[in-house]
Amino acid sequence: MSFSVNIDAGLMNSGGTNSKTGSYQLVIAGGGPAALSAAIYAARYGITHVVLESWKPGGQAALTAEIENYPGFSSIAGSDLTNAMKKQAVEAGAVFVMETVESTTEINGKIKIKTDSAEYTTDYLIIATGAAPATLGVPGESKYYGRGVSFCATCDAPFFRNKKAIVVGGGDSAVKEALHLTHVVSELGLVHRRDKLRAEPLLANKLINNEKVTPYWNSQLAEVVGDDQGVTGVILNTPDGKKHIDTDGVFLYVGTVPATEPFAGLVDLDAKKAVATQNIVGTSNPRVFAAGDVTNNGFRQVVTAVSEGARASAAVFELLEMQE
Ligand code: NAP
């Protein structure tokens, strides 16, 4: 078995992909809900700007099968929601390029941004680069990545139709993606290091009561094992000792790592490398704002990300108005 993670699943690429190298009032780094909301507001305020949306438009939200708690939609596919946000931003006049920020510096009151293919100068920067899935670093995890190990059930579930899979983690991501997998797989193991799920109780109970699901409480993934074809099983550390479980797929949802590396010298980060915010979207650098999962704001939801993106662009607009 072989599969690849489709990071662009269902995503819309309109809105421009050619470099817009130059000088702007605002650069927005990121492509998820926080950046898209910041882009809508920046465009409507008439701020000269460019959005560096990198290679994963829509961010993590776009890789979520169903979002059930975004006001206005009792259930919507994550990619449908972020595609609608991007369409709205483009219609408002937002300018997007698919470039990844590599480094940032501040020179003479301007922020210089180097991407994988261009350079930008800006008065203000909104960091909305989100977070990437964390890894466990156990044997077999990277070896079988794309051959049974995945961080995206929404993308890869079809490869596991009528097969066995295991989800590791107990947060909202693990539970939501596990629920998505129950529609496809024949059996699903849920491996959690404690005996209580962190996820929203409504969904957690729905998952645990699903007849296809076997929970492995107080257990840790110790190793992913396989052969030339891909994953064949996992070894768990359980309260009863090591246990081998046959499985075709392993989906890891053990938290996230904020995408802050290119901004490390520009703003203060907290101990977990998230942007340390002040008054929700401010940072240690008065020319830099931050929004969404890249921050240490805590409550990581689409609804809070879009709120923070809007507030960040509004803060930039106020500062620009004061300069006039
Ligand atoms: P999370 O909430 O940090 O959960 C990570 C899970 O992985 C936890 O259950 C944690 O166990 C477990 N874990 C962490 N390190 C581990 C390790 N070394 N070994 C084994 N297990 C480990 O991450 P998330 O689920 O990706 O969610 C991130 C944020 O996005 C959260 O704020 C979440 O609420 C939000 N989110 C919201 C939605 C939504 O629709 N509302 C959907 C997805 C995500 P412990 O529980 O023991 O710490």
PDB file of N, CA, C and O in Angstrom, residues 15 36-37 50 59 68 70 74 80 85 100 105 117 120 124 141 154 168 186 194 225 227 229 269 286 289 296 299 308:
ATOM      1  N   GLY A  15      -6.494  33.763  -6.914  1.00  0.00           N
ATOM      2  CA  GLY A  15      -6.067  34.905  -6.114  1.00  0.00           C
ATOM      3  C   GLY A  15      -4.619  35.216  -6.342  1.00  0.00           C
ATOM      4  O   GLY A  15      -4.065  36.129  -5.733  1.00  0.00           O
ATOM      5  N   LEU A  36      -6.626  34.599   6.530  1.00  0.00           N
ATOM      6  CA  LEU A  36      -7.693  34.935   5.571  1.00  0.00           C
ATOM      7  C   LEU A  36      -8.588  36.039   6.117  1.00  0.00           C
ATOM      8  O   LEU A  36      -8.989  36.953   5.392  1.00  0.00           O
ATOM      9  N   SER A  37      -8.873  35.971   7.402  1.00  0.00           N
ATOM     10  CA  SER A  37      -9.670  37.027   8.010  1.00  0.00           C
ATOM     11  C   SER A  37      -8.886  38.344   8.013  1.00  0.00           C
ATOM     12  O   SER A  37      -9.437  39.408   7.686  1.00  0.00           O
ATOM     13  N   VAL A  50       0.248  42.279   0.987  1.00  0.00           N
ATOM     14  CA  VAL A  50       0.324  41.004   0.277  1.00  0.00           C
ATOM     15  C   VAL A  50       0.217  39.893   1.323  1.00  0.00           C
ATOM     16  O   VAL A  50       0.674  40.060   2.457  1.00  0.00           O
ATOM     17  N   GLY A  59      -4.616  26.326   5.671  1.00  0.00           N
ATOM     18  CA  GLY A  59      -4.038  25.870   6.939  1.00  0.00           C
ATOM     19  C   GLY A  59      -4.633  24.571   7.433  1.00  0.00           C
ATOM     20  O   GLY A  59      -5.203  23.783   6.673  1.00  0.00           O
ATOM     21  N   GLU A  68     -18.007  21.649  13.175  1.00  0.00           N
ATOM     22  CA  GLU A  68     -19.403  21.692  13.639  1.00  0.00           C
ATOM     23  C   GLU A  68     -19.668  22.827  14.618  1.00  0.00           C
ATOM     24  O   GLU A  68     -20.765  22.942  15.147  1.00  0.00           O
ATOM     25  N   TYR A  70     -18.455  26.245  14.090  1.00  0.00           N
ATOM     26  CA  TYR A  70     -18.260  27.591  13.551  1.00  0.00           C
ATOM     27  C   TYR A  70     -19.643  28.208  13.359  1.00  0.00           C
ATOM     28  O   TYR A  70     -20.471  27.649  12.625  1.00  0.00           O
ATOM     29  N   SER A  74     -23.924  24.360  11.033  1.00  0.00           N
ATOM     30  CA  SER A  74     -23.957  23.260  12.003  1.00  0.00           C
ATOM     31  C   SER A  74     -22.980  22.171  11.597  1.00  0.00           C
ATOM     32  O   SER A  74     -22.521  21.390  12.417  1.00  0.00           O
ATOM     33  N   ASP A  80     -14.207  23.633   2.591  1.00  0.00           N
ATOM     34  CA  ASP A  80     -15.274  24.491   2.054  1.00  0.00           C
ATOM     35  C   ASP A  80     -15.285  25.840   2.776  1.00  0.00           C
ATOM     36  O   ASP A  80     -15.456  26.894   2.163  1.00  0.00           O
ATOM     37  N   MET A  85     -13.754  31.607   2.638  1.00  0.00           N
ATOM     38  CA  MET A  85     -13.049  32.765   3.218  1.00  0.00           C
ATOM     39  C   MET A  85     -12.086  33.363   2.201  1.00  0.00           C
ATOM     40  O   MET A  85     -11.999  34.582   2.049  1.00  0.00           O
ATOM     41  N   THR A 100       6.739  30.826   0.886  1.00  0.00           N
ATOM     42  CA  THR A 100       6.966  30.493   2.285  1.00  0.00           C
ATOM     43  C   THR A 100       7.987  31.448   2.874  1.00  0.00           C
ATOM     44  O   THR A 100       9.064  31.647   2.297  1.00  0.00           O
ATOM     45  N   THR A 105      13.830  40.255   9.280  1.00  0.00           N
ATOM     46  CA  THR A 105      14.711  41.142  10.063  1.00  0.00           C
ATOM     47  C   THR A 105      14.061  42.519  10.097  1.00  0.00           C
ATOM     48  O   THR A 105      13.216  42.831   9.256  1.00  0.00           O
ATOM     49  N   SER A 117      11.273  32.637  -2.647  1.00  0.00           N
ATOM     50  CA  SER A 117      11.533  33.111  -4.010  1.00  0.00           C
ATOM     51  C   SER A 117      11.550  34.629  -4.169  1.00  0.00           C
ATOM     52  O   SER A 117      11.696  35.115  -5.281  1.00  0.00           O
ATOM     53  N   TYR A 120      10.479  41.088   0.519  1.00  0.00           N
ATOM     54  CA  TYR A 120       9.458  42.112   0.746  1.00  0.00           C
ATOM     55  C   TYR A 120       9.935  43.062   1.832  1.00  0.00           C
ATOM     56  O   TYR A 120      10.667  42.661   2.739  1.00  0.00           O
ATOM     57  N   TYR A 124       4.330  46.931   8.570  1.00  0.00           N
ATOM     58  CA  TYR A 124       3.755  46.066   9.604  1.00  0.00           C
ATOM     59  C   TYR A 124       3.647  44.626   9.095  1.00  0.00           C
ATOM     60  O   TYR A 124       3.511  44.401   7.884  1.00  0.00           O
ATOM     61  N   GLU A 141       8.092   5.705  12.877  1.00  0.00           N
ATOM     62  CA  GLU A 141       7.159   6.814  12.594  1.00  0.00           C
ATOM     63  C   GLU A 141       7.522   7.531  11.291  1.00  0.00           C
ATOM     64  O   GLU A 141       6.676   7.695  10.403  1.00  0.00           O
ATOM     65  N   THR A 154      -8.437  13.229   7.069  1.00  0.00           N
ATOM     66  CA  THR A 154      -9.286  13.818   6.038  1.00  0.00           C
ATOM     67  C   THR A 154      -8.711  13.559   4.649  1.00  0.00           C
ATOM     68  O   THR A 154      -9.433  13.303   3.693  1.00  0.00           O
ATOM     69  N   VAL A 168      -3.678   8.028  17.441  1.00  0.00           N
ATOM     70  CA  VAL A 168      -2.955   8.305  18.687  1.00  0.00           C
ATOM     71  C   VAL A 168      -3.260   9.736  19.109  1.00  0.00           C
ATOM     72  O   VAL A 168      -3.080  10.673  18.323  1.00  0.00           O
ATOM     73  N   SER A 186     -12.535  -0.731   9.015  1.00  0.00           N
ATOM     74  CA  SER A 186     -13.279  -1.848   9.599  1.00  0.00           C
ATOM     75  C   SER A 186     -13.140  -1.853  11.120  1.00  0.00           C
ATOM     76  O   SER A 186     -14.070  -2.209  11.834  1.00  0.00           O
ATOM     77  N   ARG A 194      -3.590   8.853  28.692  1.00  0.00           N
ATOM     78  CA  ARG A 194      -4.329   8.928  29.962  1.00  0.00           C
ATOM     79  C   ARG A 194      -5.610   8.097  29.837  1.00  0.00           C
ATOM     80  O   ARG A 194      -5.828   7.446  28.818  1.00  0.00           O
ATOM     81  N   VAL A 225       5.582  -0.718  13.219  1.00  0.00           N
ATOM     82  CA  VAL A 225       6.299  -1.789  12.519  1.00  0.00           C
ATOM     83  C   VAL A 225       5.663  -2.033  11.153  1.00  0.00           C
ATOM     84  O   VAL A 225       4.486  -1.726  10.926  1.00  0.00           O
ATOM     85  N   ASP A 227       6.516  -3.691   6.762  1.00  0.00           N
ATOM     86  CA  ASP A 227       7.343  -4.415   5.805  1.00  0.00           C
ATOM     87  C   ASP A 227       7.503  -3.556   4.549  1.00  0.00           C
ATOM     88  O   ASP A 227       7.210  -2.360   4.578  1.00  0.00           O
ATOM     89  N   GLN A 229       5.704  -3.231   2.079  1.00  0.00           N
ATOM     90  CA  GLN A 229       4.437  -2.650   1.613  1.00  0.00           C
ATOM     91  C   GLN A 229       3.976  -1.477   2.475  1.00  0.00           C
ATOM     92  O   GLN A 229       3.122  -0.702   2.065  1.00  0.00           O
ATOM     93  N   LEU A 269       9.058  34.716  21.781  1.00  0.00           N
ATOM     94  CA  LEU A 269       8.307  33.458  21.748  1.00  0.00           C
ATOM     95  C   LEU A 269       8.207  32.936  23.176  1.00  0.00           C
ATOM     96  O   LEU A 269       9.056  33.260  24.023  1.00  0.00           O
ATOM     97  N   PRO A 286       6.408  46.331  18.226  1.00  0.00           N
ATOM     98  CA  PRO A 286       5.220  47.142  17.902  1.00  0.00           C
ATOM     99  C   PRO A 286       4.838  47.122  16.424  1.00  0.00           C
ATOM    100  O   PRO A 286       3.727  47.534  16.067  1.00  0.00           O
ATOM    101  N   PHE A 289       2.134  41.935  14.597  1.00  0.00           N
ATOM    102  CA  PHE A 289       0.953  41.405  15.280  1.00  0.00           C
ATOM    103  C   PHE A 289       0.879  39.904  14.978  1.00  0.00           C
ATOM    104  O   PHE A 289       1.533  39.417  14.039  1.00  0.00           O
ATOM    105  N   ASN A 296       0.243  32.178  21.636  1.00  0.00           N
ATOM    106  CA  ASN A 296      -0.005  31.452  22.890  1.00  0.00           C
ATOM    107  C   ASN A 296      -1.355  31.853  23.489  1.00  0.00           C
ATOM    108  O   ASN A 296      -1.543  31.772  24.694  1.00  0.00           O
ATOM    109  N   PHE A 299      -7.047  29.270  23.304  1.00  0.00           N
ATOM    110  CA  PHE A 299      -8.284  28.641  22.819  1.00  0.00           C
ATOM    111  C   PHE A 299      -8.207  28.571  21.298  1.00  0.00           C
ATOM    112  O   PHE A 299      -8.532  29.535  20.610  1.00  0.00           O
ATOM    113  N   GLU A 308      -9.048  37.012  15.812  1.00  0.00           N
ATOM    114  CA  GLU A 308      -7.719  37.600  16.006  1.00  0.00           C
ATOM    115  C   GLU A 308      -7.172  38.200  14.707  1.00  0.00           C
ATOM    116  O   GLU A 308      -6.533  39.243  14.714  1.00  0.00           O
TER     117      GLU A 308
END
